[in-house]
Amino acid sequence: MVIYLDNLIKKIIEILQVTVVYDNELTKNAYCFPNLNLIVINSCNPEWEQQKDLLHELGHLAKQRNNYKLYNLAYSLRSQMENEAEEFMIEKMLEAKLNDPDFEPSSFNYINFLESYEIETRYEPVVKEFMTKYLVGLKADNIFF
């Protein structure tokens, strides 16, 4: 999963032509500066957390690059944009899991997935929908929820 996820992140960075900077003095996990096409990641965090944060910030650029001025306009807009970025991150992590040659669909547990990556359980429906979309069509007798 790690190799595929690394390659996926590199591909997204290349497509979006974003600059990613790692800094060990950040007060947050990450910052996104859409007007500069720049993402800054806290390099003090574990690698898996840096990847998760980077995917989240890439989600902002992929989905909201031209709407960044709306982010602070209203709480509802900010909340919606954060949710979209989080869903982007989750979907890319699941995509990496599905492309892992060692992945066994019958052993997948969405709660374990959420907990292992410290993702809020309110995203359970996102994980279920994504996995159903990609696995049920492949093997209809392999429904795990």
Short mmCIF file of N, CA and C in Angstrom, two decimals:
data_model
loop_
_atom_site.label_atom_id
_atom_site.label_comp_id
_atom_site.label_asym_id
_atom_site.label_seq_id
_atom_site.Cartn_x
_atom_site.Cartn_y
_atom_site.Cartn_z
N MET A 1 0.82 -1.20 0.00
CA MET A 1 0.00 0.00 0.00
C MET A 1 0.86 1.26 0.00
N VAL A 2 1.97 1.22 0.74
CA VAL A 2 2.82 2.40 0.89
C VAL A 2 3.38 2.85 -0.46
N ILE A 3 3.90 1.91 -1.25
CA ILE A 3 4.48 2.26 -2.54
C ILE A 3 3.42 2.83 -3.46
N TYR A 4 2.26 2.19 -3.53
CA TYR A 4 1.20 2.69 -4.39
C TYR A 4 0.75 4.07 -3.92
N LEU A 5 0.61 4.26 -2.61
CA LEU A 5 0.17 5.54 -2.07
C LEU A 5 1.19 6.63 -2.38
N ASP A 6 2.47 6.32 -2.22
CA ASP A 6 3.53 7.29 -2.57
C ASP A 6 3.43 7.69 -4.03
N ASN A 7 3.26 6.71 -4.91
CA ASN A 7 3.16 6.98 -6.35
C ASN A 7 1.90 7.78 -6.68
N LEU A 8 0.80 7.45 -6.02
CA LEU A 8 -0.45 8.18 -6.23
C LEU A 8 -0.30 9.63 -5.81
N ILE A 9 0.31 9.86 -4.67
CA ILE A 9 0.52 11.23 -4.19
C ILE A 9 1.41 12.00 -5.17
N LYS A 10 2.49 11.39 -5.63
CA LYS A 10 3.37 12.04 -6.61
C LYS A 10 2.62 12.41 -7.88
N LYS A 11 1.75 11.50 -8.32
CA LYS A 11 0.98 11.75 -9.54
C LYS A 11 0.01 12.93 -9.35
N ILE A 12 -0.66 12.98 -8.22
CA ILE A 12 -1.59 14.08 -7.94
C ILE A 12 -0.82 15.41 -7.86
N ILE A 13 0.32 15.41 -7.20
CA ILE A 13 1.16 16.61 -7.10
C ILE A 13 1.56 17.09 -8.49
N GLU A 14 1.94 16.14 -9.33
CA GLU A 14 2.36 16.48 -10.69
C GLU A 14 1.20 17.05 -11.49
N ILE A 15 0.04 16.43 -11.41
CA ILE A 15 -1.13 16.90 -12.15
C ILE A 15 -1.54 18.30 -11.71
N LEU A 16 -1.55 18.52 -10.40
CA LEU A 16 -1.95 19.82 -9.86
C LEU A 16 -0.82 20.85 -9.92
N GLN A 17 0.38 20.40 -10.22
CA GLN A 17 1.57 21.25 -10.28
C GLN A 17 1.74 22.06 -8.99
N VAL A 18 1.59 21.37 -7.88
CA VAL A 18 1.68 22.00 -6.57
C VAL A 18 3.09 21.83 -6.00
N THR A 19 3.51 22.79 -5.24
CA THR A 19 4.78 22.70 -4.52
C THR A 19 4.48 22.25 -3.10
N VAL A 20 5.21 21.24 -2.64
CA VAL A 20 5.05 20.74 -1.28
C VAL A 20 6.34 20.98 -0.52
N VAL A 21 6.20 21.63 0.64
CA VAL A 21 7.35 21.94 1.48
C VAL A 21 7.14 21.26 2.83
N TYR A 22 8.20 20.67 3.36
CA TYR A 22 8.15 20.04 4.68
C TYR A 22 8.88 20.94 5.66
N ASP A 23 8.24 21.21 6.80
CA ASP A 23 8.80 22.14 7.79
C ASP A 23 8.63 21.54 9.18
N ASN A 24 9.67 21.60 9.99
CA ASN A 24 9.60 21.01 11.33
C ASN A 24 9.23 22.04 12.40
N GLU A 25 8.83 23.22 11.99
CA GLU A 25 8.47 24.26 12.97
C GLU A 25 7.01 24.71 12.84
N LEU A 26 6.19 23.93 12.18
CA LEU A 26 4.78 24.29 12.03
C LEU A 26 4.03 24.10 13.34
N THR A 27 3.01 24.91 13.56
CA THR A 27 2.17 24.76 14.74
C THR A 27 0.95 23.89 14.44
N LYS A 28 0.69 23.63 13.17
CA LYS A 28 -0.40 22.76 12.74
C LYS A 28 0.20 21.59 11.96
N ASN A 29 -0.67 20.65 11.58
CA ASN A 29 -0.20 19.51 10.78
C ASN A 29 0.14 19.91 9.36
N ALA A 30 -0.64 20.86 8.81
CA ALA A 30 -0.42 21.25 7.42
C ALA A 30 -1.13 22.56 7.13
N TYR A 31 -0.64 23.22 6.10
CA TYR A 31 -1.27 24.43 5.59
C TYR A 31 -1.38 24.31 4.08
N CYS A 32 -2.45 24.87 3.54
CA CYS A 32 -2.63 24.92 2.10
C CYS A 32 -2.79 26.39 1.70
N PHE A 33 -2.00 26.80 0.71
CA PHE A 33 -2.06 28.16 0.19
C PHE A 33 -2.45 28.07 -1.29
N PRO A 34 -3.76 28.00 -1.58
CA PRO A 34 -4.21 27.80 -2.96
C PRO A 34 -3.74 28.89 -3.92
N ASN A 35 -3.69 30.13 -3.46
CA ASN A 35 -3.27 31.22 -4.34
C ASN A 35 -1.80 31.10 -4.75
N LEU A 36 -1.02 30.37 -3.97
CA LEU A 36 0.40 30.13 -4.28
C LEU A 36 0.64 28.72 -4.83
N ASN A 37 -0.41 27.91 -4.84
CA ASN A 37 -0.32 26.50 -5.23
C ASN A 37 0.76 25.80 -4.40
N LEU A 38 0.64 26.00 -3.08
CA LEU A 38 1.65 25.55 -2.13
C LEU A 38 1.00 24.83 -0.96
N ILE A 39 1.62 23.73 -0.55
CA ILE A 39 1.21 22.99 0.64
C ILE A 39 2.44 22.86 1.54
N VAL A 40 2.25 23.14 2.82
CA VAL A 40 3.34 22.99 3.79
C VAL A 40 2.91 21.92 4.79
N ILE A 41 3.77 20.94 5.00
CA ILE A 41 3.48 19.79 5.86
C ILE A 41 4.43 19.79 7.06
N ASN A 42 3.89 19.46 8.22
CA ASN A 42 4.69 19.36 9.43
C ASN A 42 5.53 18.09 9.37
N SER A 43 6.83 18.25 9.25
CA SER A 43 7.72 17.10 9.10
C SER A 43 8.02 16.39 10.42
N CYS A 44 7.52 16.91 11.53
CA CYS A 44 7.73 16.25 12.83
C CYS A 44 6.75 15.10 13.06
N ASN A 45 5.68 15.06 12.30
CA ASN A 45 4.68 14.01 12.45
C ASN A 45 5.16 12.71 11.80
N PRO A 46 4.60 11.57 12.22
CA PRO A 46 4.95 10.29 11.58
C PRO A 46 4.62 10.34 10.08
N GLU A 47 5.33 9.53 9.31
CA GLU A 47 5.15 9.55 7.86
C GLU A 47 3.71 9.29 7.43
N TRP A 48 3.03 8.32 8.07
CA TRP A 48 1.65 8.01 7.68
C TRP A 48 0.75 9.22 7.90
N GLU A 49 1.02 10.00 8.96
CA GLU A 49 0.22 11.19 9.23
C GLU A 49 0.53 12.30 8.23
N GLN A 50 1.79 12.41 7.83
CA GLN A 50 2.16 13.39 6.81
C GLN A 50 1.45 13.07 5.50
N GLN A 51 1.40 11.78 5.13
CA GLN A 51 0.71 11.38 3.90
C GLN A 51 -0.77 11.70 3.98
N LYS A 52 -1.36 11.39 5.10
CA LYS A 52 -2.78 11.67 5.31
C LYS A 52 -3.05 13.17 5.19
N ASP A 53 -2.24 13.98 5.86
CA ASP A 53 -2.40 15.44 5.81
C ASP A 53 -2.17 15.97 4.40
N LEU A 54 -1.17 15.44 3.72
CA LEU A 54 -0.89 15.87 2.36
C LEU A 54 -2.06 15.55 1.43
N LEU A 55 -2.61 14.35 1.55
CA LEU A 55 -3.77 13.99 0.73
C LEU A 55 -4.96 14.90 1.02
N HIS A 56 -5.17 15.23 2.28
CA HIS A 56 -6.26 16.14 2.66
C HIS A 56 -6.06 17.49 1.97
N GLU A 57 -4.86 18.04 2.07
CA GLU A 57 -4.58 19.35 1.47
C GLU A 57 -4.66 19.28 -0.06
N LEU A 58 -4.20 18.18 -0.64
CA LEU A 58 -4.35 17.99 -2.09
C LEU A 58 -5.82 17.95 -2.49
N GLY A 59 -6.65 17.40 -1.59
CA GLY A 59 -8.09 17.39 -1.83
C GLY A 59 -8.65 18.80 -1.92
N HIS A 60 -8.15 19.70 -1.08
CA HIS A 60 -8.57 21.10 -1.17
C HIS A 60 -8.24 21.67 -2.55
N LEU A 61 -7.03 21.43 -3.01
CA LEU A 61 -6.62 21.97 -4.31
C LEU A 61 -7.36 21.31 -5.47
N ALA A 62 -7.55 20.00 -5.38
CA ALA A 62 -8.21 19.28 -6.46
C ALA A 62 -9.68 19.67 -6.59
N LYS A 63 -10.32 19.92 -5.47
CA LYS A 63 -11.76 20.16 -5.48
C LYS A 63 -12.16 21.63 -5.34
N GLN A 64 -11.27 22.46 -4.76
CA GLN A 64 -11.70 23.82 -4.42
C GLN A 64 -10.71 24.90 -4.80
N ARG A 65 -9.77 24.58 -5.63
CA ARG A 65 -8.69 25.51 -5.95
C ARG A 65 -9.20 26.91 -6.30
N ASN A 66 -10.25 27.01 -7.06
CA ASN A 66 -10.74 28.31 -7.50
C ASN A 66 -11.74 28.94 -6.53
N ASN A 67 -12.07 28.24 -5.47
CA ASN A 67 -13.06 28.74 -4.51
C ASN A 67 -12.47 29.02 -3.13
N TYR A 68 -11.17 29.12 -3.03
CA TYR A 68 -10.54 29.26 -1.72
C TYR A 68 -10.97 30.52 -0.97
N LYS A 69 -11.40 31.54 -1.70
CA LYS A 69 -11.83 32.77 -1.03
C LYS A 69 -13.12 32.56 -0.23
N LEU A 70 -13.86 31.52 -0.55
CA LEU A 70 -15.11 31.20 0.15
C LEU A 70 -14.86 30.51 1.48
N TYR A 71 -13.66 29.97 1.67
CA TYR A 71 -13.35 29.15 2.85
C TYR A 71 -13.68 29.84 4.16
N ASN A 72 -13.31 31.09 4.30
CA ASN A 72 -13.56 31.81 5.55
C ASN A 72 -14.81 32.69 5.51
N LEU A 73 -15.56 32.58 4.46
CA LEU A 73 -16.75 33.41 4.31
C LEU A 73 -17.88 33.01 5.25
N ALA A 74 -18.08 31.70 5.40
CA ALA A 74 -19.15 31.21 6.27
C ALA A 74 -18.75 29.84 6.82
N TYR A 75 -19.18 29.58 8.04
CA TYR A 75 -18.84 28.30 8.68
C TYR A 75 -19.33 27.12 7.84
N SER A 76 -20.52 27.24 7.27
CA SER A 76 -21.08 26.13 6.49
C SER A 76 -20.23 25.84 5.26
N LEU A 77 -19.69 26.88 4.62
CA LEU A 77 -18.83 26.67 3.46
C LEU A 77 -17.51 26.03 3.87
N ARG A 78 -16.95 26.52 4.95
CA ARG A 78 -15.69 25.97 5.45
C ARG A 78 -15.87 24.50 5.83
N SER A 79 -16.94 24.20 6.52
CA SER A 79 -17.23 22.83 6.93
C SER A 79 -17.39 21.92 5.71
N GLN A 80 -18.11 22.40 4.71
CA GLN A 80 -18.31 21.62 3.49
C GLN A 80 -16.98 21.36 2.78
N MET A 81 -16.13 22.38 2.72
CA MET A 81 -14.84 22.23 2.06
C MET A 81 -13.92 21.27 2.82
N GLU A 82 -13.94 21.33 4.14
CA GLU A 82 -13.14 20.41 4.95
C GLU A 82 -13.63 18.97 4.76
N ASN A 83 -14.93 18.80 4.71
CA ASN A 83 -15.51 17.48 4.50
C ASN A 83 -15.11 16.92 3.13
N GLU A 84 -15.16 17.74 2.10
CA GLU A 84 -14.77 17.29 0.76
C GLU A 84 -13.30 16.88 0.72
N ALA A 85 -12.45 17.66 1.38
CA ALA A 85 -11.02 17.34 1.40
C ALA A 85 -10.76 16.04 2.16
N GLU A 86 -11.50 15.85 3.25
CA GLU A 86 -11.35 14.62 4.04
C GLU A 86 -11.82 13.40 3.24
N GLU A 87 -12.92 13.54 2.52
CA GLU A 87 -13.42 12.44 1.69
C GLU A 87 -12.43 12.12 0.57
N PHE A 88 -11.82 13.13 -0.02
CA PHE A 88 -10.79 12.92 -1.04
C PHE A 88 -9.65 12.08 -0.46
N MET A 89 -9.17 12.47 0.73
CA MET A 89 -8.09 11.75 1.38
C MET A 89 -8.47 10.30 1.64
N ILE A 90 -9.67 10.08 2.16
CA ILE A 90 -10.13 8.72 2.47
C ILE A 90 -10.19 7.88 1.20
N GLU A 91 -10.76 8.43 0.15
CA GLU A 91 -10.89 7.68 -1.10
C GLU A 91 -9.52 7.32 -1.69
N LYS A 92 -8.56 8.22 -1.60
CA LYS A 92 -7.23 7.92 -2.14
C LYS A 92 -6.53 6.86 -1.28
N MET A 93 -6.74 6.90 0.03
CA MET A 93 -6.15 5.88 0.90
C MET A 93 -6.78 4.51 0.63
N LEU A 94 -8.08 4.50 0.41
CA LEU A 94 -8.76 3.24 0.08
C LEU A 94 -8.32 2.72 -1.29
N GLU A 95 -8.14 3.62 -2.22
CA GLU A 95 -7.65 3.24 -3.55
C GLU A 95 -6.28 2.56 -3.42
N ALA A 96 -5.43 3.11 -2.58
CA ALA A 96 -4.12 2.51 -2.35
C ALA A 96 -4.25 1.13 -1.73
N LYS A 97 -5.16 1.00 -0.78
CA LYS A 97 -5.39 -0.30 -0.13
C LYS A 97 -5.86 -1.33 -1.16
N LEU A 98 -6.78 -0.94 -2.03
CA LEU A 98 -7.29 -1.86 -3.04
C LEU A 98 -6.21 -2.30 -4.03
N ASN A 99 -5.21 -1.47 -4.24
CA ASN A 99 -4.14 -1.79 -5.18
C ASN A 99 -2.95 -2.48 -4.52
N ASP A 100 -3.05 -2.73 -3.23
CA ASP A 100 -2.01 -3.45 -2.51
C ASP A 100 -2.13 -4.93 -2.85
N PRO A 101 -1.08 -5.55 -3.39
CA PRO A 101 -1.17 -6.97 -3.78
C PRO A 101 -1.47 -7.90 -2.59
N ASP A 102 -1.17 -7.45 -1.38
CA ASP A 102 -1.42 -8.26 -0.20
C ASP A 102 -2.82 -8.04 0.39
N PHE A 103 -3.60 -7.15 -0.20
CA PHE A 103 -4.92 -6.85 0.33
C PHE A 103 -5.88 -8.01 0.08
N GLU A 104 -6.57 -8.41 1.13
CA GLU A 104 -7.57 -9.47 1.04
C GLU A 104 -8.92 -8.86 1.38
N PRO A 105 -9.80 -8.68 0.38
CA PRO A 105 -11.09 -8.02 0.62
C PRO A 105 -11.91 -8.62 1.75
N SER A 106 -11.86 -9.94 1.90
CA SER A 106 -12.69 -10.58 2.93
C SER A 106 -12.23 -10.21 4.35
N SER A 107 -11.01 -9.72 4.48
CA SER A 107 -10.51 -9.36 5.81
C SER A 107 -10.65 -7.86 6.11
N PHE A 108 -11.18 -7.10 5.15
CA PHE A 108 -11.29 -5.66 5.35
C PHE A 108 -12.38 -5.35 6.38
N ASN A 109 -12.03 -4.45 7.31
CA ASN A 109 -12.97 -4.00 8.32
C ASN A 109 -12.93 -2.48 8.32
N TYR A 110 -14.05 -1.86 7.98
CA TYR A 110 -14.06 -0.40 7.82
C TYR A 110 -13.78 0.33 9.13
N ILE A 111 -14.23 -0.22 10.26
CA ILE A 111 -13.96 0.41 11.55
C ILE A 111 -12.45 0.36 11.86
N ASN A 112 -11.84 -0.79 11.60
CA ASN A 112 -10.39 -0.90 11.80
C ASN A 112 -9.63 0.08 10.90
N PHE A 113 -10.10 0.22 9.66
CA PHE A 113 -9.48 1.16 8.74
C PHE A 113 -9.54 2.58 9.30
N LEU A 114 -10.73 3.00 9.72
CA LEU A 114 -10.92 4.35 10.26
C LEU A 114 -10.05 4.57 11.51
N GLU A 115 -10.07 3.61 12.41
CA GLU A 115 -9.31 3.75 13.65
C GLU A 115 -7.81 3.74 13.41
N SER A 116 -7.34 2.89 12.51
CA SER A 116 -5.90 2.78 12.28
C SER A 116 -5.32 4.06 11.68
N TYR A 117 -6.13 4.82 10.96
CA TYR A 117 -5.65 6.08 10.38
C TYR A 117 -6.20 7.30 11.12
N GLU A 118 -6.79 7.05 12.28
CA GLU A 118 -7.33 8.11 13.13
C GLU A 118 -8.26 9.04 12.34
N ILE A 119 -9.19 8.41 11.64
CA ILE A 119 -10.21 9.13 10.87
C ILE A 119 -11.51 9.05 11.66
N GLU A 120 -12.22 10.14 11.74
CA GLU A 120 -13.46 10.19 12.50
C GLU A 120 -14.46 9.13 11.98
N THR A 121 -15.15 8.48 12.91
CA THR A 121 -16.08 7.42 12.53
C THR A 121 -17.30 7.95 11.76
N ARG A 122 -17.49 9.25 11.75
CA ARG A 122 -18.60 9.80 10.96
C ARG A 122 -18.37 9.59 9.46
N TYR A 123 -17.15 9.21 9.09
CA TYR A 123 -16.84 8.94 7.68
C TYR A 123 -17.06 7.47 7.31
N GLU A 124 -17.63 6.72 8.23
CA GLU A 124 -17.94 5.31 7.96
C GLU A 124 -18.76 5.13 6.67
N PRO A 125 -19.81 5.93 6.43
CA PRO A 125 -20.58 5.76 5.19
C PRO A 125 -19.74 6.00 3.93
N VAL A 126 -18.77 6.88 3.99
CA VAL A 126 -17.89 7.14 2.85
C VAL A 126 -17.07 5.89 2.53
N VAL A 127 -16.53 5.27 3.57
CA VAL A 127 -15.72 4.06 3.39
C VAL A 127 -16.60 2.93 2.84
N LYS A 128 -17.77 2.76 3.43
CA LYS A 128 -18.68 1.69 2.97
C LYS A 128 -19.08 1.89 1.51
N GLU A 129 -19.44 3.11 1.16
CA GLU A 129 -19.87 3.39 -0.22
C GLU A 129 -18.74 3.13 -1.21
N PHE A 130 -17.55 3.61 -0.87
CA PHE A 130 -16.39 3.42 -1.76
C PHE A 130 -16.07 1.94 -1.93
N MET A 131 -15.99 1.22 -0.83
CA MET A 131 -15.63 -0.20 -0.90
C MET A 131 -16.72 -1.02 -1.58
N THR A 132 -17.96 -0.69 -1.34
CA THR A 132 -19.06 -1.40 -2.01
C THR A 132 -18.98 -1.18 -3.52
N LYS A 133 -18.75 0.04 -3.91
CA LYS A 133 -18.66 0.40 -5.33
C LYS A 133 -17.57 -0.41 -6.03
N TYR A 134 -16.43 -0.60 -5.37
CA TYR A 134 -15.31 -1.27 -6.00
C TYR A 134 -15.25 -2.77 -5.77
N LEU A 135 -15.86 -3.27 -4.71
CA LEU A 135 -15.74 -4.69 -4.42
C LEU A 135 -16.96 -5.52 -4.76
N VAL A 136 -18.12 -4.98 -4.55
CA VAL A 136 -19.33 -5.77 -4.78
C VAL A 136 -19.45 -6.13 -6.25
N GLY A 137 -19.11 -5.19 -7.12
CA GLY A 137 -19.17 -5.46 -8.55
C GLY A 137 -18.16 -6.52 -8.98
N LEU A 138 -17.04 -6.59 -8.25
CA LEU A 138 -16.01 -7.58 -8.58
C LEU A 138 -16.38 -8.98 -8.10
N LYS A 139 -16.99 -9.03 -6.92
CA LYS A 139 -17.30 -10.34 -6.32
C LYS A 139 -18.52 -10.17 -5.44
N ALA A 140 -19.70 -10.40 -5.99
CA ALA A 140 -20.95 -10.08 -5.31
C ALA A 140 -21.15 -10.86 -4.00
N ASP A 141 -20.51 -12.01 -3.85
CA ASP A 141 -20.69 -12.77 -2.60
C ASP A 141 -19.76 -12.30 -1.49
N ASN A 142 -19.04 -11.24 -1.74
CA ASN A 142 -18.05 -10.75 -0.78
C ASN A 142 -18.51 -9.44 -0.15
N ILE A 143 -19.73 -9.37 0.31
CA ILE A 143 -20.23 -8.18 1.00
C ILE A 143 -19.92 -8.32 2.47
N PHE A 144 -19.18 -7.37 3.01
CA PHE A 144 -18.67 -7.50 4.38
C PHE A 144 -19.34 -6.56 5.36
N PHE A 145 -20.43 -5.90 4.98
CA PHE A 145 -21.16 -5.08 5.92
C PHE A 145 -22.61 -5.03 5.54
#
